[in-house]
Amino acid sequence: MNRHVAWAALAATFTASAAFAAETAPMDVKFDDAGGVEASLTGQPGDPSKGAEVASTKSLGNCVSCHVVSALDASFQGNIGPELNGAGDRWSEAQLRGIVIDAKHTFEGTVMPGMYKTGPFIRPGDGYTGKAAPADLPPILNAQQVEDVVAFLMTLKEE
Amino acid sequence: ALSSAALHAEMADDELNINGDTPITVKAPAASHLEGHLDEVYSGWLFRTDDTRAMEQDDFDNPIMIFAEKGMDNWSVADGSEGKSCADCHGDISEGMKGVRATMPKLNAKGELWSMEDYINDCRTNRMGAEAWGWDSGPMHNMTVAISVQSRGMPVNVTIDGDAAPFWEKGKEMYYTRYGQLELSCASCHEENYGNFIRADHLSQGQIQAFPVYRLKNAGVVSIHNRFKGCIRDTRAETFGVGSPEFHALELYVASRGMGLDIEGGGVRP
Ligand code: HEC
Ligand code: HEC
Ligand code: HEC
């Protein structure tokens, strides 16, 4: 390998690990007894407008496939779960973070999928291809997307 | 999730009577093995829109009948080294195949669980000296539809005890397994949430007595195993293949959840 390229690759590795150092990995998330997660996953504030985008995009959170969220203008919102209007009044930020990361800690046996979880799964797939997942299957949402969605949920107040 | 009273309100209050002369039971008390899971079973037809339901009421409007006719034409065409047609051994399809669809899948003489596709290919390869048809090939779709039409209005009649029991148990276990990164089982959608909407899709009980169905979205025929494959894929899982041992077992179990309902012989779905 050319020496300049090697240096560049090494530098990139350092930068990447520095950027991720502050992030909590899916396996290291600590849930409290009620299923909440106190600490931010990134230490960076969430962006509610990006969170709104994540919530209404099929390849991302796809929350509207199961929940009605009147603040989003996505068509055909589902009703598998409760309406999320007013969720910011009903739950604390920590509780909402826990629900988005892995709702099974809050609601035992719920059908709501864990958004920041990498296993163990039964026959995990590679997205919606039907093929086997790669060994390093990423969570559905990354850490900052989780924080963005939580920030968006906090804006859902009953008028 | 909504209460069961609310669920039922989400379903059409309608009766299926194909061509006005073939009444089909689309709503029935659940079989005893479903106790604690479902009280009543419903055809997926009840969860479709007025327009889609209407297409299944009349064979002139049901696109699957084009495929049925092709299958019936092929019924008496000789093929393979033996120069035989299906009709040579089974006679008229309306007699030879009456009630067959309602019993599928079932054990063959060797104790293997076979779907209708397997029986057809066994006849083609071992009795006609012809090539097997692909599970989801055109000629296979045409023939399974043509055979299914002969059982219209007959109740689902699968055997789940005796030597079939281990297959049924395996299928049941699969039905409640939460597959994939979304960790959803068949029951998550079709038992706990039928009547609800997942985005624009109105969830039914995921019954198979209407299969093979015509799907408007694909403008073509969809087999039972192909539907299963898609549903498991949608849980972000590594799915199973059509004709796999897993899908044979699942087919038997899901068929048994439809006991009490009648075979539709070519449903229409979005
Ligand atoms: C496959 C269905 C499904 C998806 C997708 C889904 N949820 Fe849920 N969610 C549920 C169900 C069902 C519940 C109710 C919990 C229970 O009792 O099982 C729930 C509960 C919740 C709650 C608590 C509701 C309340 O106010 O009481 C919040 C908040 C929530 N979900 C947020 C989200 C967000 C944000 C997303 C997307 C990132 C999402 N959900 C995606 C099914 C889903
Ligand atoms: C040479 C004779 C012969 C030919 C030709 C033949 N079959 Fe068969 N078929 C049989 C026999 C024998 C059985 C087994 C009957 C049994 O075991 O009860 C059978 C069984 C079946 C079954 C299962 C029926 C049931 O109730 O279990 C189906 C479906 C079937 N055949 C379809 C076809 C089709 C479609 C064709 C043409 C593509 C065809 N067969 C051609 C002889 C034949
Ligand atoms: C994420 C939700 C989901 C899961 C999990 C799921 N399905 Fe489905 N399934 C659907 C949707 C949506 C449809 C189309 C609307 C309907 O009929 O429910 C459907 C349709 C079906 C149909 C066609 C019904 C008809 O009348 O046309 C069958 C059969 C079926 N599913 C079986 C299964 C089986 C078996 C499993 C488990 C291996 C399963 N599904 C898992 C969402 C799901």
Coordinates of C-alpha atoms and ligand atoms in Angstrom, one line a residue:
Chain A
M1 CA 0.0 0.0 0.0
N2 CA 1.2 3.5 -0.8
R3 CA 2.3 5.3 2.4
H4 CA 0.1 8.3 2.0
V5 CA -3.0 6.2 1.5
A6 CA -2.1 4.2 4.6
W7 CA -1.8 7.3 6.7
A8 CA -5.1 8.6 5.4
A9 CA -6.8 5.4 6.3
L10 CA -5.3 5.4 9.8
A11 CA -6.4 9.0 10.3
A12 CA -9.9 8.2 9.2
T13 CA -10.0 5.3 11.7
F14 CA -9.1 7.7 14.5
T15 CA -11.6 10.3 13.5
A16 CA -14.4 7.7 13.2
S17 CA -13.7 6.1 16.6
A18 CA -13.4 9.6 18.2
A19 CA -16.8 10.5 16.8
F20 CA -18.4 7.3 18.1
A21 CA -16.6 7.3 21.4
A22 CA -19.3 9.3 23.1
E23 CA -22.1 7.1 21.7
T24 CA -23.7 4.3 23.6
A25 CA -23.7 1.1 21.6
P26 CA -27.0 -0.9 21.4
M27 CA -25.6 -3.6 23.7
D28 CA -24.5 -1.1 26.3
V29 CA -27.8 0.7 26.8
K30 CA -29.0 0.7 30.5
F31 CA -32.7 0.5 31.1
D32 CA -34.2 1.5 34.4
D33 CA -36.8 -0.6 36.1
A34 CA -39.7 1.0 34.2
G35 CA -37.9 0.5 30.8
G36 CA -36.7 4.1 30.5
V37 CA -33.2 5.2 29.5
E38 CA -32.0 8.3 31.3
A39 CA -28.8 9.1 29.4
S40 CA -28.8 10.5 25.9
L41 CA -27.2 8.0 23.5
T42 CA -25.0 10.7 21.9
G43 CA -24.8 13.6 24.3
Q44 CA -26.0 15.8 21.4
P45 CA -29.4 17.3 21.5
G46 CA -32.0 15.8 19.2
D47 CA -33.4 17.7 16.2
P48 CA -37.2 17.4 16.2
S49 CA -37.6 18.2 12.5
K50 CA -35.2 15.4 11.6
G51 CA -37.1 13.2 14.1
A52 CA -40.4 13.9 12.3
E53 CA -38.7 12.8 9.0
V54 CA -37.5 9.6 10.7
A55 CA -41.0 8.8 12.1
S56 CA -42.7 9.1 8.7
T57 CA -40.1 7.4 6.5
K58 CA -40.7 3.7 5.7
S59 CA -37.0 2.8 5.5
L60 CA -36.3 4.5 8.9
G61 CA -38.6 4.6 11.9
N62 CA -41.8 4.0 10.0
C63 CA -43.7 4.9 13.2
V64 CA -46.8 6.0 11.1
S65 CA -47.3 2.5 9.9
C66 CA -48.6 1.6 13.4
H67 CA -49.4 5.0 15.0
V68 CA -51.5 8.0 14.1
V69 CA -49.4 11.2 14.6
S70 CA -51.6 14.2 13.6
A71 CA -48.5 16.5 13.5
L72 CA -47.1 14.5 10.5
D73 CA -48.7 14.8 7.1
A74 CA -48.0 11.2 6.1
S75 CA -51.0 9.5 4.4
F76 CA -52.5 6.2 5.6
Q77 CA -51.3 6.2 9.2
G78 CA -51.9 2.9 10.9
N79 CA -53.6 2.0 14.2
I80 CA -51.7 -1.0 15.5
G81 CA -50.5 1.1 18.4
P82 CA -52.1 4.0 20.3
E83 CA -52.2 7.6 18.8
L84 CA -49.0 9.4 19.6
N85 CA -50.7 12.8 19.9
G86 CA -49.9 14.1 23.4
A87 CA -47.1 11.5 24.0
G88 CA -44.8 14.4 25.2
D89 CA -47.3 15.0 28.1
R90 CA -47.8 11.4 29.0
W91 CA -44.2 10.3 29.2
S92 CA -40.8 11.6 30.4
E93 CA -38.0 12.0 27.9
A94 CA -36.2 9.1 29.5
Q95 CA -39.3 6.9 29.2
L96 CA -39.7 7.8 25.5
R97 CA -36.1 7.1 24.8
G98 CA -36.5 3.6 26.3
I99 CA -39.7 3.0 24.3
V100 CA -37.9 4.0 21.0
I101 CA -34.8 2.0 21.8
D102 CA -36.6 -1.2 22.7
A103 CA -40.2 -0.9 23.8
K104 CA -40.2 -4.5 25.2
H105 CA -38.7 -3.1 28.4
T106 CA -41.7 -0.9 28.9
F107 CA -44.5 -3.0 27.4
E108 CA -43.8 -6.7 27.9
G109 CA -44.4 -8.7 24.8
T110 CA -45.4 -5.6 22.7
V111 CA -45.4 -5.9 18.9
M112 CA -43.5 -2.6 18.7
P113 CA -40.1 -3.3 17.2
G114 CA -36.9 -2.3 19.0
M115 CA -35.4 0.6 16.9
Y116 CA -31.9 0.5 18.5
K117 CA -31.2 -3.1 18.9
T118 CA -28.8 -5.5 17.1
G119 CA -30.0 -8.8 18.5
P120 CA -30.5 -11.6 19.4
F121 CA -33.0 -12.0 16.6
I122 CA -34.5 -15.2 15.1
R123 CA -33.4 -15.4 11.4
P124 CA -32.5 -11.7 11.1
G125 CA -32.6 -10.4 7.5
D126 CA -30.8 -7.8 5.4
G127 CA -33.5 -5.1 5.5
Y128 CA -36.5 -6.2 3.4
T129 CA -34.6 -8.3 0.9
G130 CA -35.5 -11.7 2.5
K131 CA -31.8 -12.6 2.6
A132 CA -29.7 -13.3 5.7
A133 CA -28.4 -10.3 7.6
P134 CA -24.8 -9.4 7.5
A135 CA -22.8 -10.3 10.6
D136 CA -22.6 -6.7 11.7
L137 CA -26.3 -5.9 11.3
P138 CA -26.9 -2.3 12.2
P139 CA -29.8 -1.2 14.3
I140 CA -32.9 0.2 12.4
L141 CA -32.1 3.7 13.7
N142 CA -28.7 5.1 14.5
A143 CA -28.0 6.7 17.9
Q144 CA -28.6 10.3 16.7
Q145 CA -31.8 9.3 14.9
V146 CA -33.1 7.9 18.1
E147 CA -32.4 11.2 19.9
D148 CA -34.0 13.1 17.0
V149 CA -37.2 11.0 17.3
V150 CA -37.3 11.4 21.1
A151 CA -36.9 15.2 20.6
F152 CA -39.8 15.1 18.1
L153 CA -42.0 13.0 20.5
M154 CA -41.3 15.6 23.2
T155 CA -43.0 18.3 21.0
L156 CA -46.2 16.3 20.9
K157 CA -48.2 18.1 23.5
E158 CA -52.0 18.1 24.0
E159 CA -53.1 21.7 23.1
Chain B
A1 CA -54.9 -2.5 19.9
L2 CA -58.6 -2.1 19.7
S3 CA -61.2 -4.1 21.6
S4 CA -62.6 -7.1 19.8
A5 CA -66.0 -5.3 19.3
A6 CA -64.2 -2.5 17.6
L7 CA -62.3 -5.0 15.4
H8 CA -65.4 -6.5 14.1
A9 CA -66.7 -3.1 13.2
E10 CA -63.8 -2.7 10.8
M11 CA -64.9 -5.7 8.7
A12 CA -67.5 -5.8 6.0
D13 CA -70.9 -7.2 6.8
D14 CA -71.4 -9.0 3.6
E15 CA -72.0 -12.5 2.1
L16 CA -70.1 -14.2 -0.7
N17 CA -72.2 -16.0 -3.2
I18 CA -70.1 -16.6 -6.4
N19 CA -72.2 -16.1 -9.6
G20 CA -75.3 -16.1 -7.4
D21 CA -75.3 -19.9 -7.2
T22 CA -72.3 -20.9 -5.0
P23 CA -72.6 -19.6 -1.5
I24 CA -69.3 -19.5 0.4
T25 CA -69.0 -19.5 4.2
V26 CA -66.7 -16.6 5.0
K27 CA -67.3 -16.4 8.7
A28 CA -67.5 -19.3 11.2
P29 CA -67.0 -20.3 14.8
A30 CA -63.3 -21.1 15.3
A31 CA -62.2 -24.8 15.5
S32 CA -61.7 -26.1 19.1
H33 CA -57.9 -26.0 18.7
L34 CA -58.0 -22.2 18.5
E35 CA -59.6 -21.8 21.9
G36 CA -58.1 -18.9 23.8
H37 CA -56.8 -17.5 20.5
L38 CA -59.8 -16.8 18.2
D39 CA -63.5 -17.1 18.7
E40 CA -64.5 -16.7 15.1
V41 CA -62.6 -17.1 11.8
Y42 CA -63.0 -14.8 8.8
S43 CA -62.0 -15.0 5.2
G44 CA -59.6 -12.2 4.1
W45 CA -62.4 -11.3 1.6
L46 CA -64.3 -9.6 4.4
F47 CA -61.4 -7.2 4.9
R48 CA -61.2 -6.0 1.4
T49 CA -62.9 -2.9 -0.2
D50 CA -66.3 -3.0 -1.8
D51 CA -64.8 -3.0 -5.3
T52 CA -62.4 -5.8 -4.6
R53 CA -65.1 -7.9 -2.9
A54 CA -67.4 -7.4 -5.9
M55 CA -64.8 -8.9 -8.3
E56 CA -64.9 -12.2 -6.4
Q57 CA -68.8 -12.3 -6.6
D58 CA -68.8 -12.9 -10.3
D59 CA -66.5 -15.0 -12.5
F60 CA -66.8 -12.5 -15.3
D61 CA -65.1 -9.9 -13.1
N62 CA -62.7 -12.3 -11.4
P63 CA -59.3 -12.1 -13.2
I64 CA -58.2 -15.4 -11.8
M65 CA -60.7 -17.2 -14.1
I66 CA -58.5 -16.6 -17.1
F67 CA -55.8 -18.7 -15.3
A68 CA -58.3 -21.3 -14.3
E69 CA -59.4 -21.7 -18.0
K70 CA -55.8 -22.2 -19.1
G71 CA -55.3 -24.8 -16.5
M72 CA -58.5 -26.6 -17.6
D73 CA -57.3 -26.5 -21.2
N74 CA -54.0 -28.1 -20.1
W75 CA -55.9 -30.8 -18.1
S76 CA -56.5 -32.9 -21.3
V77 CA -53.2 -32.2 -23.1
A78 CA -50.9 -35.2 -23.2
D79 CA -47.3 -34.5 -22.1
G80 CA -44.1 -36.4 -21.4
S81 CA -42.7 -39.8 -22.5
E82 CA -45.8 -41.7 -21.5
G83 CA -48.0 -39.5 -23.7
K84 CA -50.7 -39.1 -21.0
S85 CA -52.8 -36.2 -19.9
C86 CA -54.2 -35.6 -16.4
A87 CA -57.7 -36.4 -17.8
D88 CA -56.5 -39.9 -18.9
C89 CA -56.2 -40.9 -15.2
H90 CA -58.4 -38.5 -13.3
G91 CA -61.3 -38.2 -15.8
D92 CA -63.2 -34.9 -15.9
I93 CA -61.6 -32.3 -13.7
S94 CA -64.9 -31.4 -12.1
E95 CA -65.3 -35.0 -10.8
G96 CA -61.7 -36.2 -10.4
M97 CA -60.5 -33.1 -8.5
K98 CA -63.7 -32.3 -6.5
G99 CA -62.8 -31.7 -2.9
V100 CA -59.1 -32.2 -3.4
R101 CA -58.1 -28.6 -2.6
A102 CA -60.0 -28.7 0.8
T103 CA -57.8 -31.5 2.0
M104 CA -54.4 -29.9 1.2
P105 CA -51.7 -30.2 2.4
K106 CA -51.8 -33.8 3.4
L107 CA -49.5 -36.8 3.9
N108 CA -48.5 -38.9 1.0
A109 CA -48.2 -42.7 1.1
K110 CA -44.7 -42.4 2.5
G111 CA -45.8 -40.1 5.3
E112 CA -44.3 -36.9 3.8
L113 CA -46.4 -33.7 4.0
W114 CA -47.3 -32.7 0.5
S115 CA -48.9 -29.6 -1.0
M116 CA -51.0 -29.7 -4.1
E117 CA -47.9 -28.6 -6.1
D118 CA -46.1 -31.7 -4.9
Y119 CA -48.9 -34.0 -6.0
I120 CA -49.1 -32.4 -9.4
N121 CA -45.3 -32.7 -9.9
D122 CA -45.3 -36.3 -8.7
C123 CA -47.9 -37.2 -11.4
R124 CA -45.9 -35.2 -14.0
T125 CA -42.5 -36.8 -13.3
N126 CA -43.4 -40.3 -12.1
R127 CA -46.6 -41.0 -14.0
M128 CA -46.3 -38.9 -17.2
G129 CA -42.6 -38.8 -17.7
A130 CA -42.8 -35.1 -18.0
E131 CA -40.8 -32.3 -16.5
A132 CA -41.7 -30.9 -13.1
W133 CA -43.2 -27.4 -13.1
G134 CA -41.7 -24.7 -11.0
W135 CA -43.6 -23.9 -7.8
D136 CA -44.5 -20.4 -9.0
S137 CA -44.4 -21.1 -12.7
G138 CA -47.3 -20.1 -15.0
P139 CA -48.5 -23.7 -15.8
M140 CA -48.4 -24.6 -12.0
H141 CA -50.4 -21.5 -11.1
N142 CA -52.9 -22.3 -13.9
M143 CA -53.3 -25.9 -12.7
T144 CA -53.6 -25.2 -9.0
V145 CA -56.2 -22.6 -9.7
A146 CA -58.2 -24.9 -12.0
I147 CA -58.1 -27.7 -9.4
S148 CA -59.1 -25.3 -6.5
V149 CA -62.2 -24.0 -8.4
Q150 CA -63.5 -27.6 -8.2
S151 CA -63.7 -27.4 -4.3
R152 CA -65.6 -24.1 -4.2
G153 CA -68.0 -23.9 -1.3
M154 CA -66.6 -27.1 0.3
P155 CA -65.3 -26.7 3.9
V156 CA -61.6 -26.8 4.7
N157 CA -61.0 -30.5 5.6
V158 CA -57.4 -31.0 6.6
T159 CA -56.2 -33.8 8.8
I160 CA -54.1 -32.6 11.7
D161 CA -54.0 -35.7 14.0
G162 CA -52.2 -39.0 13.8
D163 CA -49.1 -39.0 11.6
A164 CA -49.9 -35.4 10.6
A165 CA -49.6 -34.1 14.2
P166 CA -45.8 -33.5 14.3
F167 CA -46.1 -31.4 11.1
W168 CA -49.0 -29.4 12.6
E169 CA -47.1 -28.8 15.8
K170 CA -44.1 -27.5 13.9
G171 CA -46.3 -25.2 11.9
K172 CA -48.0 -23.9 15.1
E173 CA -44.6 -23.2 16.6
M174 CA -43.6 -21.2 13.5
Y175 CA -46.9 -19.2 13.6
Y176 CA -46.0 -17.9 17.1
T177 CA -42.3 -17.4 16.4
R178 CA -41.2 -13.7 16.3
Y179 CA -39.0 -13.6 13.2
G180 CA -36.6 -11.0 12.0
Q181 CA -35.3 -7.7 13.2
L182 CA -38.8 -6.5 13.7
E183 CA -39.5 -9.5 15.9
L184 CA -43.0 -10.1 14.6
S185 CA -44.9 -13.4 14.4
C186 CA -47.8 -14.3 12.1
A187 CA -49.9 -13.9 15.3
S188 CA -48.6 -10.4 15.9
C189 CA -50.3 -9.2 12.8
H190 CA -53.0 -11.8 12.0
E191 CA -54.2 -12.8 15.5
E192 CA -53.6 -9.8 17.7
N193 CA -54.2 -7.1 15.1
Y194 CA -56.6 -8.3 12.4
G195 CA -59.1 -5.5 11.7
N196 CA -56.4 -2.9 12.3
F197 CA -54.4 -1.0 9.7
I198 CA -50.7 -1.3 9.2
R199 CA -50.1 1.8 7.1
A200 CA -52.7 1.4 4.3
D201 CA -53.0 -2.4 4.7
H202 CA -56.2 -3.6 6.4
L203 CA -55.0 -6.7 8.3
S204 CA -57.1 -9.9 7.9
Q205 CA -56.6 -13.2 9.8
G206 CA -54.2 -14.3 7.1
Q207 CA -56.3 -17.3 6.1
I208 CA -55.4 -19.4 3.1
Q209 CA -58.7 -21.0 2.0
A210 CA -59.1 -18.5 -0.8
F211 CA -55.7 -19.4 -2.4
P212 CA -54.3 -19.3 -4.9
V213 CA -55.4 -15.7 -5.2
Y214 CA -55.2 -13.1 -7.9
R215 CA -53.3 -10.0 -6.6
L216 CA -54.2 -6.8 -8.3
K217 CA -50.8 -5.4 -7.2
N218 CA -48.8 -8.0 -9.2
A219 CA -51.6 -8.6 -11.8
G220 CA -51.0 -12.3 -11.3
V221 CA -51.5 -15.4 -9.3
V222 CA -49.9 -15.8 -5.8
S223 CA -49.4 -19.2 -4.2
I224 CA -49.7 -19.9 -0.5
H225 CA -46.0 -20.3 0.0
N226 CA -45.2 -17.2 -1.9
R227 CA -47.5 -15.2 0.4
F228 CA -45.8 -16.7 3.4
K229 CA -42.4 -15.8 1.9
G230 CA -43.4 -12.2 1.6
C231 CA -44.9 -11.9 5.0
I232 CA -41.8 -13.3 6.7
R233 CA -39.6 -11.1 4.5
D234 CA -41.5 -8.0 5.7
T235 CA -40.4 -8.7 9.3
R236 CA -36.8 -7.9 8.1
A237 CA -36.1 -11.6 8.4
E238 CA -34.2 -14.2 6.3
T239 CA -37.3 -15.8 4.8
F240 CA -37.9 -19.5 3.8
G241 CA -38.2 -20.7 0.3
V242 CA -41.4 -21.9 -1.5
G243 CA -41.7 -25.7 -1.2
S244 CA -39.4 -25.7 1.9
P245 CA -40.2 -28.2 4.7
E246 CA -41.0 -25.2 7.0
F247 CA -43.6 -23.8 4.6
H248 CA -45.2 -27.2 4.2
A249 CA -45.7 -27.4 8.0
L250 CA -46.9 -23.8 8.2
E251 CA -49.3 -24.4 5.4
L252 CA -50.9 -27.3 7.3
Y253 CA -51.2 -25.3 10.5
V254 CA -52.6 -22.1 8.8
A255 CA -55.1 -24.3 6.8
S256 CA -56.3 -25.7 10.1
R257 CA -57.0 -22.2 11.4
G258 CA -59.5 -21.9 8.6
M259 CA -61.5 -25.0 9.5
G260 CA -65.2 -24.0 9.2
L261 CA -64.6 -21.7 6.3
D262 CA -65.2 -22.7 2.7
I263 CA -62.7 -22.9 -0.2
E264 CA -63.1 -19.9 -2.4
G265 CA -61.3 -21.3 -5.4
G266 CA -59.6 -18.1 -6.5
G267 CA -59.8 -15.0 -4.3
V268 CA -59.1 -11.5 -5.4
R269 CA -56.8 -9.4 -3.2
P270 CA -55.2 -5.9 -3.5
Ligands
HEC1 C1 -45.2 -2.6 14.3 C2 -45.9 -1.6 15.1 C3 -45.2 -0.4 15.7 C4 -44.3 0.4 15.1 C5 -43.6 0.3 13.8 C6 -44.0 1.4 16.1 N1 -44.8 1.2 17.2 FE1 -44.9 2.4 18.9 N2 -46.2 1.1 19.7 C7 -46.8 0.0 19.1 C8 -47.7 -0.6 20.1 C9 -48.6 -1.8 19.8 C10 -47.7 0.2 21.2 C11 -48.5 -0.1 22.5 C12 -47.6 -0.7 23.5 C13 -48.3 -2.0 24.0 O1 -49.1 -2.0 24.9 O2 -47.9 -3.1 23.4 C14 -46.7 1.2 21.0 C15 -46.5 2.3 21.9 C16 -45.7 3.4 21.7 C17 -45.6 4.5 22.6 C18 -46.3 4.7 23.9 C19 -47.7 5.2 23.4 C20 -48.5 6.0 24.5 O3 -48.5 7.2 24.4 O4 -49.0 5.3 25.4 C21 -44.8 5.4 21.9 C22 -44.3 6.8 22.5 C23 -44.4 4.8 20.7 N3 -45.0 3.6 20.5 C24 -43.6 5.5 19.8 C25 -43.2 4.9 18.5 C26 -42.2 5.5 17.6 C27 -41.6 6.8 17.9 C28 -42.1 4.6 16.6 C29 -41.1 4.7 15.4 C30 -39.8 5.1 15.7 C31 -43.0 3.5 16.8 N4 -43.6 3.7 18.0 C32 -43.1 2.5 16.0 C33 -46.5 -0.4 17.9 C34 -45.6 0.1 17.0
HEC2 C1 -50.8 -42.2 -15.2 C2 -51.9 -41.7 -14.3 C3 -51.9 -40.3 -13.9 C4 -51.7 -39.2 -14.6 C5 -51.4 -39.0 -16.1 C6 -51.9 -38.0 -13.7 N1 -52.2 -38.5 -12.4 FE1 -52.6 -37.4 -10.8 N2 -52.7 -39.1 -9.7 C7 -52.6 -40.4 -10.2 C8 -52.6 -41.3 -9.0 C9 -52.6 -42.8 -9.2 C10 -52.7 -40.5 -7.9 C11 -52.7 -41.0 -6.5 C12 -54.1 -41.3 -6.0 C13 -54.0 -41.7 -4.6 O1 -53.0 -42.1 -4.1 O2 -55.1 -41.6 -4.0 C14 -52.8 -39.1 -8.3 C15 -53.0 -38.1 -7.4 C16 -53.1 -36.7 -7.9 C17 -53.4 -35.6 -7.0 C18 -53.7 -35.7 -5.5 C19 -55.2 -36.1 -5.3 C20 -55.6 -36.4 -3.9 O3 -56.7 -36.3 -3.6 O4 -54.7 -36.8 -3.2 C21 -53.5 -34.5 -7.7 C22 -53.8 -33.1 -7.3 C23 -53.2 -34.9 -9.1 N3 -53.0 -36.2 -9.1 C24 -53.1 -34.1 -10.2 C25 -52.7 -34.4 -11.5 C26 -52.5 -33.5 -12.6 C27 -52.7 -32.0 -12.5 C28 -52.1 -34.3 -13.6 C29 -51.6 -33.8 -15.0 C30 -50.7 -32.7 -15.0 C31 -52.1 -35.7 -13.2 N4 -52.5 -35.7 -11.9 C32 -51.8 -36.7 -14.0 C33 -52.5 -40.7 -11.5 C34 -52.2 -39.9 -12.5
HEC3 C1 -45.9 -7.2 9.7 C2 -47.2 -7.7 9.6 C3 -47.4 -9.1 9.1 C4 -46.8 -10.3 9.6 C5 -45.8 -10.4 10.7 C6 -47.4 -11.3 8.8 N1 -48.2 -10.9 7.9 FE1 -49.4 -11.9 6.6 N2 -50.1 -10.2 5.8 C7 -49.8 -8.9 6.2 C8 -50.5 -8.0 5.4 C9 -50.5 -6.5 5.5 C10 -51.3 -8.7 4.5 C11 -52.3 -8.2 3.5 C12 -53.6 -7.8 4.1 C13 -54.3 -9.0 4.9 O1 -54.9 -9.9 4.2 O2 -54.0 -9.1 6.1 C14 -51.1 -10.1 4.8 C15 -51.7 -11.2 4.2 C16 -51.5 -12.5 4.5 C17 -52.2 -13.6 3.8 C18 -53.3 -13.5 2.7 C19 -54.7 -13.5 3.3 C20 -55.7 -13.3 2.2 O3 -56.9 -13.5 2.5 O4 -55.4 -12.9 1.1 C21 -51.8 -14.7 4.4 C22 -52.2 -16.1 4.0 C23 -50.8 -14.4 5.4 N3 -50.7 -13.0 5.4 C24 -50.1 -15.3 6.2 C25 -49.1 -14.9 7.1 C26 -48.3 -15.8 7.9 C27 -48.5 -17.4 7.8 C28 -47.4 -15.1 8.6 C29 -46.3 -15.6 9.5 C30 -45.4 -16.5 8.8 C31 -47.7 -13.7 8.3 N4 -48.7 -13.6 7.4 C32 -47.0 -12.7 8.9 C33 -48.9 -8.6 7.2 C34 -48.2 -9.5 8.0

